[in-house]
PDB file of C-alpha atoms in Angstrom:
ATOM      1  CA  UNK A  29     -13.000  17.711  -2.859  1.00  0.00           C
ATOM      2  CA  UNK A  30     -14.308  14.096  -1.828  1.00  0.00           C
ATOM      3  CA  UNK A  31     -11.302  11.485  -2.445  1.00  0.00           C
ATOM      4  CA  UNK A  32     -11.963   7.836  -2.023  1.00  0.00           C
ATOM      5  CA  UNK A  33      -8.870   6.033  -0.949  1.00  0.00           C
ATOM      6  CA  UNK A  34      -8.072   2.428  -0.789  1.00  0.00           C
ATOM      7  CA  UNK A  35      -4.811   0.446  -0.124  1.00  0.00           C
ATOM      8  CA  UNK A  36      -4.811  -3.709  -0.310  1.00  0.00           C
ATOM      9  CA  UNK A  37      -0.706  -4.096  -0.793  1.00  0.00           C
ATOM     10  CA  UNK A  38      -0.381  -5.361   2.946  1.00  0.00           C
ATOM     11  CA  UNK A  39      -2.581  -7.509   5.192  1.00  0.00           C
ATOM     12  CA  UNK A  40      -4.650  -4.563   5.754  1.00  0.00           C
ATOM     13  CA  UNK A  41      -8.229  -3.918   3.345  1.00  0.00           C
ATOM     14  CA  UNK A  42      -8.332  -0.282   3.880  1.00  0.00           C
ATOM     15  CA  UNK A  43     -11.251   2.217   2.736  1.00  0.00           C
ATOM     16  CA  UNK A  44     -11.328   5.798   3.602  1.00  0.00           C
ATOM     17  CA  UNK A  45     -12.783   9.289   2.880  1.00  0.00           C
ATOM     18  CA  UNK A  46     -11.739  12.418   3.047  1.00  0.00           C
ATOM     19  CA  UNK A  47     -13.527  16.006   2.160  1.00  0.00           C
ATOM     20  CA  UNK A  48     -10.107  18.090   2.069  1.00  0.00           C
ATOM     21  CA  UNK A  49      -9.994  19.103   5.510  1.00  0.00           C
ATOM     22  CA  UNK A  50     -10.508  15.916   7.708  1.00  0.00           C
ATOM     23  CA  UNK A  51     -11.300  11.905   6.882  1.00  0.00           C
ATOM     24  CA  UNK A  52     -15.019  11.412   7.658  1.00  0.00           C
ATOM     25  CA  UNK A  53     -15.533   7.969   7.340  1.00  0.00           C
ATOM     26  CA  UNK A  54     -13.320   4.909   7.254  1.00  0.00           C
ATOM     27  CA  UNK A  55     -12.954   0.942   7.516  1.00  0.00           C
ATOM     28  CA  UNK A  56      -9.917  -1.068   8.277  1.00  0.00           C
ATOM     29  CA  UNK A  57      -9.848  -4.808   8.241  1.00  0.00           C
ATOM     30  CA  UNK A  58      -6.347  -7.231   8.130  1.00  0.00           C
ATOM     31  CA  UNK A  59      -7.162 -10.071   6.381  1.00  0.00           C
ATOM     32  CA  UNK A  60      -4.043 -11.303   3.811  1.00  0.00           C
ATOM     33  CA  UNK A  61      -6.758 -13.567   1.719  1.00  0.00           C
ATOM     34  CA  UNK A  62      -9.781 -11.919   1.481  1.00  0.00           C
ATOM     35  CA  UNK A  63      -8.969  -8.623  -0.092  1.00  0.00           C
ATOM     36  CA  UNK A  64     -11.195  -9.247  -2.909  1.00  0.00           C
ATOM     37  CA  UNK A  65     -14.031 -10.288  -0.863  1.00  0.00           C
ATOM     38  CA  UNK A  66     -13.466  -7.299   1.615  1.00  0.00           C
ATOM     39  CA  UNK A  67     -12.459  -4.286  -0.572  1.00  0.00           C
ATOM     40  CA  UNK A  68     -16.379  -3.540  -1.975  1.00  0.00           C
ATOM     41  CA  UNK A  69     -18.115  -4.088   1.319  1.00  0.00           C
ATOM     42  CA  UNK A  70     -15.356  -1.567   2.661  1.00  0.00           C
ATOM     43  CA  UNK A  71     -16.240   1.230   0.274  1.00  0.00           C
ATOM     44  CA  UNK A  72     -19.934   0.723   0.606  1.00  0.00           C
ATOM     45  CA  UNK A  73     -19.318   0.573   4.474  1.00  0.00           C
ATOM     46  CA  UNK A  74     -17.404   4.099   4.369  1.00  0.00           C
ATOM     47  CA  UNK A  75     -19.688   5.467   2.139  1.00  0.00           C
ATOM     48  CA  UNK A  76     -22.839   4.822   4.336  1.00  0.00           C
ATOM     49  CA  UNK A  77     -20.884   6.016   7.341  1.00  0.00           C
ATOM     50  CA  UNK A  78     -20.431   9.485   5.517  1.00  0.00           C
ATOM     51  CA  UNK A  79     -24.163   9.132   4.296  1.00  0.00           C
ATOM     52  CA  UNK A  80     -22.914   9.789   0.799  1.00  0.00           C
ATOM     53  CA  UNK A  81     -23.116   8.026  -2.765  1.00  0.00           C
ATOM     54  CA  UNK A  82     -20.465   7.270  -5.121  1.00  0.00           C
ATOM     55  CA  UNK A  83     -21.108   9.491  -7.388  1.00  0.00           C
ATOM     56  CA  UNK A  84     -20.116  12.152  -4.996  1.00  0.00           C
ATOM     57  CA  UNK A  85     -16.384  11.500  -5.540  1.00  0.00           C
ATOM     58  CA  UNK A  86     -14.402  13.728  -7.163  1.00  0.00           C
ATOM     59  CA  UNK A  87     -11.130  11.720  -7.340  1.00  0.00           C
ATOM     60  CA  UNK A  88      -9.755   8.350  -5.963  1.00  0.00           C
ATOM     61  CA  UNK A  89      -6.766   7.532  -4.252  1.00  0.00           C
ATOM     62  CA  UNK A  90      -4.890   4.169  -4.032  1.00  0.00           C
ATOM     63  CA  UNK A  91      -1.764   2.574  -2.402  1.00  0.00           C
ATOM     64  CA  UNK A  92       0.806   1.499  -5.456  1.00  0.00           C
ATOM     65  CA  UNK A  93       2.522  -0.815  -2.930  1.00  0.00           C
ATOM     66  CA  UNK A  94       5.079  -2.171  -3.055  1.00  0.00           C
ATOM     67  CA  UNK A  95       3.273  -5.428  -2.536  1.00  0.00           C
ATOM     68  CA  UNK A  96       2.250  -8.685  -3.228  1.00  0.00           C
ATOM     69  CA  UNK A  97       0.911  -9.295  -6.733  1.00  0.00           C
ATOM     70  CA  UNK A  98      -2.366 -10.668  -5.931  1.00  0.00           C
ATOM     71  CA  UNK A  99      -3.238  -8.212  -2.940  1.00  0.00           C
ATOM     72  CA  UNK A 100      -1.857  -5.225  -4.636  1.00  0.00           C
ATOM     73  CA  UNK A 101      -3.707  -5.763  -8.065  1.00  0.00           C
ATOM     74  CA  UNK A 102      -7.078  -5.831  -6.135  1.00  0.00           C
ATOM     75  CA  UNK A 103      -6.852  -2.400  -5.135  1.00  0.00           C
ATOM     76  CA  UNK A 104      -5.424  -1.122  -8.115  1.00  0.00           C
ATOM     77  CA  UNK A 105      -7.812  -2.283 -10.435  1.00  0.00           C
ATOM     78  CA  UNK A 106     -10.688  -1.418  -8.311  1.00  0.00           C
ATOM     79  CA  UNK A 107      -9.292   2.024  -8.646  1.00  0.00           C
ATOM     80  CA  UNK A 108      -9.115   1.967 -12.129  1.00  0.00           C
ATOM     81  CA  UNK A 109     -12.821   0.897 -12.677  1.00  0.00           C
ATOM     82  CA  UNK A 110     -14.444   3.744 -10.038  1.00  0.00           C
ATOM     83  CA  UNK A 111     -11.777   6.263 -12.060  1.00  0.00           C
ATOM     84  CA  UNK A 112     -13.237   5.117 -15.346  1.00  0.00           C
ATOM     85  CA  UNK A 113     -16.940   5.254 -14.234  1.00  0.00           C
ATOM     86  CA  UNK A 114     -17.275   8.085 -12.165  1.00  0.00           C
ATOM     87  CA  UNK A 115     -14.896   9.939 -14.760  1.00  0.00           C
ATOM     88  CA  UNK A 116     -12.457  10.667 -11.772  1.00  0.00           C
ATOM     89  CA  UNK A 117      -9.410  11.392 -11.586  1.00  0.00           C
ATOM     90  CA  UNK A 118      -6.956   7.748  -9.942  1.00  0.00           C
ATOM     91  CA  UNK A 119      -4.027   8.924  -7.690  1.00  0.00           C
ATOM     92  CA  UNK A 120      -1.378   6.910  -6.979  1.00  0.00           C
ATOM     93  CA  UNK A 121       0.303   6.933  -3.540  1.00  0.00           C
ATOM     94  CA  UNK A 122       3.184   4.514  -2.538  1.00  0.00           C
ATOM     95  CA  UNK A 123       2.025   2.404   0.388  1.00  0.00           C
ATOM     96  CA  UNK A 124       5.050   2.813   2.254  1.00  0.00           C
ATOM     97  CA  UNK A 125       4.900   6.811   2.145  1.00  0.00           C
ATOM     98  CA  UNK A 126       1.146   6.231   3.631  1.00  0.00           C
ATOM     99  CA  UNK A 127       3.112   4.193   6.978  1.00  0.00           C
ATOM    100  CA  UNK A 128       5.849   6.830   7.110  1.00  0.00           C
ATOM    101  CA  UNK A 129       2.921   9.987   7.112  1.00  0.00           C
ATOM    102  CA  UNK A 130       0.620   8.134   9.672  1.00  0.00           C
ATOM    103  CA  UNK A 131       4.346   7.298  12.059  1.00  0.00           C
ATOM    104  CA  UNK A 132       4.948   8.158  15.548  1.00  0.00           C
ATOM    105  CA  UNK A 133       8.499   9.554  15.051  1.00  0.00           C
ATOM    106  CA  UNK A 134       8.430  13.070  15.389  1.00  0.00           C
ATOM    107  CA  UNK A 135      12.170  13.370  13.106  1.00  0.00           C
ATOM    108  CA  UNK A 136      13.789  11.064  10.943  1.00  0.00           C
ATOM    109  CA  UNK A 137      15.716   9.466   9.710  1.00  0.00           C
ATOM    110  CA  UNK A 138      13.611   6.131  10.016  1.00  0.00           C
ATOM    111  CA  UNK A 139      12.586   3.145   8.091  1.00  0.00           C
ATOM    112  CA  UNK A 140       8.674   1.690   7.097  1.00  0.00           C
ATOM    113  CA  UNK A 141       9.271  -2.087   6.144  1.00  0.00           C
ATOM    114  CA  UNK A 142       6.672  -4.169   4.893  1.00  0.00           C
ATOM    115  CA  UNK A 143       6.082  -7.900   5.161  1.00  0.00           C
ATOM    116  CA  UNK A 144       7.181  -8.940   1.302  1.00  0.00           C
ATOM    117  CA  UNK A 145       6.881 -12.959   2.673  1.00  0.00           C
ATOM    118  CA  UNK A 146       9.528 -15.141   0.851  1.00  0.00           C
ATOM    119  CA  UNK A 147      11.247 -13.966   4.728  1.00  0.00           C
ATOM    120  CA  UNK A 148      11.775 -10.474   2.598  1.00  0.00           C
ATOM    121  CA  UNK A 149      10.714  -6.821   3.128  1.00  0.00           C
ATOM    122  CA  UNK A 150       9.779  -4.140   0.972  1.00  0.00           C
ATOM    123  CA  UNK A 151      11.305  -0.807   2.792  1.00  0.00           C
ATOM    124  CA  UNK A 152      12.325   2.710   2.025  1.00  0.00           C
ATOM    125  CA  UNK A 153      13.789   5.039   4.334  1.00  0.00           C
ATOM    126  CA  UNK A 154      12.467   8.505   5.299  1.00  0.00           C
ATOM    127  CA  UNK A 155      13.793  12.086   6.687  1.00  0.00           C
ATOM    128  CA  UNK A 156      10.438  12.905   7.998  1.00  0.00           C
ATOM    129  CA  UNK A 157       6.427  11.883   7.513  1.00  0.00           C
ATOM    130  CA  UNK A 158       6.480  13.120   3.891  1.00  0.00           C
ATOM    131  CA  UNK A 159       9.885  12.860   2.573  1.00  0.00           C
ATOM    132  CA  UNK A 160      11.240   9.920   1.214  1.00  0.00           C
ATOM    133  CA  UNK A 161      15.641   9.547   0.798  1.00  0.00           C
ATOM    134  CA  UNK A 162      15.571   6.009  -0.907  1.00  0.00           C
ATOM    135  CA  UNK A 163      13.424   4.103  -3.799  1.00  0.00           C
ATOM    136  CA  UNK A 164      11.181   1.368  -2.300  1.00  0.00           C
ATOM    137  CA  UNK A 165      13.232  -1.867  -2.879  1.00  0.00           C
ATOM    138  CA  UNK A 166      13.208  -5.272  -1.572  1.00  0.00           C
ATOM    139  CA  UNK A 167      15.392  -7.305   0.773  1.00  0.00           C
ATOM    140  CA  UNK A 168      16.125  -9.664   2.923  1.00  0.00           C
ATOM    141  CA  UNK A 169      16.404  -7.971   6.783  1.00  0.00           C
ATOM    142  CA  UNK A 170      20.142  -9.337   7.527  1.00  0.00           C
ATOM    143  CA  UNK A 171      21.435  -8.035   4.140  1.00  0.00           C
ATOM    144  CA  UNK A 172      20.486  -4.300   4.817  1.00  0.00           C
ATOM    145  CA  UNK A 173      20.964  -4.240   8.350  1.00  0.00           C
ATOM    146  CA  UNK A 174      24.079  -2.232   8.064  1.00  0.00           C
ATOM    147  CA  UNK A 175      21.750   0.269   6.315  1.00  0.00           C
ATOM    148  CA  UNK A 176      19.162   0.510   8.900  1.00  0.00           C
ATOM    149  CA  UNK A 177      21.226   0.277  12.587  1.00  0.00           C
ATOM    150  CA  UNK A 178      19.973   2.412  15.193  1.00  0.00           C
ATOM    151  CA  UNK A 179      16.994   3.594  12.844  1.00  0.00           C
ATOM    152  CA  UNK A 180      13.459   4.099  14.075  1.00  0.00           C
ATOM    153  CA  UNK A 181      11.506   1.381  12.022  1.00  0.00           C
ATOM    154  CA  UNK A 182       7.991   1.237  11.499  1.00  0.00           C
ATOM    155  CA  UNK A 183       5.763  -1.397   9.538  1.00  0.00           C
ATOM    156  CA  UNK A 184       4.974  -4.842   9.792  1.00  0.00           C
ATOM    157  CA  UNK A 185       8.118  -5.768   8.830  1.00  0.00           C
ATOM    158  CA  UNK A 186       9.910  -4.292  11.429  1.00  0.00           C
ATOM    159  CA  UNK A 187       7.864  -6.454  13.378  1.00  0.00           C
ATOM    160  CA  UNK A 188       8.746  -9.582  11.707  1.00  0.00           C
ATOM    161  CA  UNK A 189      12.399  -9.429  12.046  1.00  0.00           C
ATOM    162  CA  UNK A 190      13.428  -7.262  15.255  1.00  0.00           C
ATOM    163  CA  UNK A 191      17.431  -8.215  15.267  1.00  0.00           C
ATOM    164  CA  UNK A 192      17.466  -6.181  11.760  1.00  0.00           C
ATOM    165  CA  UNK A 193      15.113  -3.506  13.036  1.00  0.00           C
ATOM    166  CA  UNK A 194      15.708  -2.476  16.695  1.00  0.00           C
ATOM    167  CA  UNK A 195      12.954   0.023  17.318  1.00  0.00           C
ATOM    168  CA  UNK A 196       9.865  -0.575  16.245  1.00  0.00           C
ATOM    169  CA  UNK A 197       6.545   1.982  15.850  1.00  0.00           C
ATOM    170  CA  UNK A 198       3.453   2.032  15.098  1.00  0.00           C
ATOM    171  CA  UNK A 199       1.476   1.521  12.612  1.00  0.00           C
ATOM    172  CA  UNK A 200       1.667  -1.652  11.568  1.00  0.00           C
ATOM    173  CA  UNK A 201      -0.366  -1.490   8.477  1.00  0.00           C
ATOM    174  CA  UNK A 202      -0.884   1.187   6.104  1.00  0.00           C
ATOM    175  CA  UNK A 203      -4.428   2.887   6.805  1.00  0.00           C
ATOM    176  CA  UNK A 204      -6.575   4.427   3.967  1.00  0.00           C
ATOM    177  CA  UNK A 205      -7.238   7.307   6.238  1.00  0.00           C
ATOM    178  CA  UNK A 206      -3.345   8.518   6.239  1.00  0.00           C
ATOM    179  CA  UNK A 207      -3.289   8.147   2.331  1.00  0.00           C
ATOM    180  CA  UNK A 208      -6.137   9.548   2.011  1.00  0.00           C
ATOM    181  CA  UNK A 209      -4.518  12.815   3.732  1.00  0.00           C
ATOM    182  CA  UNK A 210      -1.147  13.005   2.384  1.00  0.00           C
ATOM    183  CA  UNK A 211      -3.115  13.011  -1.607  1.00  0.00           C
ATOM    184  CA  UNK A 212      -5.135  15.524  -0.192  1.00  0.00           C
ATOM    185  CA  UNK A 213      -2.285  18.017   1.486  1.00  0.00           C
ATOM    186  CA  UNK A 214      -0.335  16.920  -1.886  1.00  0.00           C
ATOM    187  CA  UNK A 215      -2.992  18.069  -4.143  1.00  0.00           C
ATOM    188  CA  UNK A 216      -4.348  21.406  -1.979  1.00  0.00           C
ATOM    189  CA  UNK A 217      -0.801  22.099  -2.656  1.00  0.00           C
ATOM    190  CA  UNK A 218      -0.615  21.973  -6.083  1.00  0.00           C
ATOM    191  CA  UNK A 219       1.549  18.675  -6.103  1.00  0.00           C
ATOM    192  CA  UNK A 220       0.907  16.415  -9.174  1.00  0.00           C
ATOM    193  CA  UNK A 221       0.545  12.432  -7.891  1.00  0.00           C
ATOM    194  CA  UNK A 222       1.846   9.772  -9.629  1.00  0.00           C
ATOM    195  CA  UNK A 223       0.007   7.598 -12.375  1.00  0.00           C
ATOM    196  CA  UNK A 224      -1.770   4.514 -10.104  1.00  0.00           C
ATOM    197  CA  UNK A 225       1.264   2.261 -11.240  1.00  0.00           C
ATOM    198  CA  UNK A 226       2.128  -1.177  -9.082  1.00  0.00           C
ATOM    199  CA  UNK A 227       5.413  -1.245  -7.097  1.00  0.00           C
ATOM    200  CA  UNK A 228       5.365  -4.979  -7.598  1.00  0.00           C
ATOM    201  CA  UNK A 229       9.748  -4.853  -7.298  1.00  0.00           C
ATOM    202  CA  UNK A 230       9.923  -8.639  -8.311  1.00  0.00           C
ATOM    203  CA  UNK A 231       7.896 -11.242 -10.306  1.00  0.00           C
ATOM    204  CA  UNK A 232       4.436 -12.873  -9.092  1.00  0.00           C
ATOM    205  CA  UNK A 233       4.699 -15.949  -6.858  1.00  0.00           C
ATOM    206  CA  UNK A 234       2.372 -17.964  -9.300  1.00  0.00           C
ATOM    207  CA  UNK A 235       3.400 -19.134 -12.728  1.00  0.00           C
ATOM    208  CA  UNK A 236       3.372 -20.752 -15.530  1.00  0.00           C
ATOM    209  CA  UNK A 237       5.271 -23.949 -15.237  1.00  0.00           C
ATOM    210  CA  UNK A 238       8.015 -24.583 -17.647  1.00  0.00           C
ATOM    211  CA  UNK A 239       8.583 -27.860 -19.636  1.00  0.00           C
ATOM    212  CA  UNK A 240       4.483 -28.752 -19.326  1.00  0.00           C
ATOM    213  CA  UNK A 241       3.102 -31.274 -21.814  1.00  0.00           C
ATOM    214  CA  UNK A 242       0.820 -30.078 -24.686  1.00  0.00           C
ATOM    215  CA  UNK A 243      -2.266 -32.299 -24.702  1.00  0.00           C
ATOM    216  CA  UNK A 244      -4.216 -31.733 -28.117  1.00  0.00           C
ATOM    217  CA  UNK A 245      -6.790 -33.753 -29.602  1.00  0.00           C
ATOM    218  CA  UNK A 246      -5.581 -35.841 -33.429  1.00  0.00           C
TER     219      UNK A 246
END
């Protein structure tokens, strides 16, 4: 087993691989508007670490968000074109799932919130590293506070808005490495991940305006 796994739904453009016993190489970089420019380098970086080609993947893993439209569909569809030509297998793993396996909390129940701007957060909550109780949603911090008091937190978010989350961990960012090890426990397991589908939970920030003037020649 070689996975490649990569995750651009947050800040972070993250690249790792892993063999199916340990991660061997990987490449973290937080950049919110660059993940395009970053994301290639990143692989090529990770792969020259390992001193291996791409060919030698056997299956790809990538972070479904939730996320940002334009961050998120970098990732994804950079997954989708290695899947297609290396004839690999594309996992799907939810973002927030990679923050709650890679957590310092020993026991839940806790929380991983994302930044989802708009002065929103994408969250879930968790009973330990690898199981999740809730769907990830969306929300403003003061209208789920009631839902999260006296929770661990962990994420960005938590972060961002500490009178809604009182107890903040690490990580802050999701890291390609802890993806990259939940897929593989997951699969050595004989657990089927999901289809590489975006958690995008609401509509893109850019477009098309309503009520524009058609201009066409006579």
């Amino acid at each position: 087993m070689l996975l490649l796994a990569l995750d651009t739904a947050t800040p972070a453009v993250t690249v790792a691989l892993h063999d199916g016993t340990d991660v061997i190489a990987s490449s973290s970089q937080v950049d919110a508007r660059r993940h395009g420019e970053l994301l290639l380098p990143a692989v090529d970086r990770v792969l020259a670490e390992a001193g291996l080609k791409l060919e030698a993947v056997t299956g790809i893993v990538v972070g479904t968000g939730p996320g940002p439209y334009t961050g998120l569909r970098v990732g994804l569809m950079t997954a989708d074109t290695f899947g297609l030509a290396l004839g690999v297998p594309v996992h799907g793993v939810c973002t927030l799932d990679g923050l709650a396996y890679a957590a310092d909390i020993e026991k839940g129940p806790f929380v991983v919130a994302t930044d989802a701007r708009r002065k929103e957060v994408y969250w879930a909550t968790y009973a330990d590293s690898r199981t999740r109780l809730t769907d990830p949603a969306v929300d403003r911090p003061a209208d789920i506070a009631e839902r999260v008091a006296g929770l661990p937190a962990v994420g960005a978010g938590a972060l961002l808005y500490p009178d809604t989350f009182s107890s903040a961990h690490e990580p802050e960012h999701v890291s390609a490495a802890a993806l990259a090890s939940l897929a593989a426990q997951k699969l050595a397991a004989g657990e089927e991940l999901p289809a590489p589908r975006p958690l995008y939970l609401r509509r893109p920030d850019a477009q098309v305006p309503k009520n524009y003037k058609v201009v066409t020649p006579k």
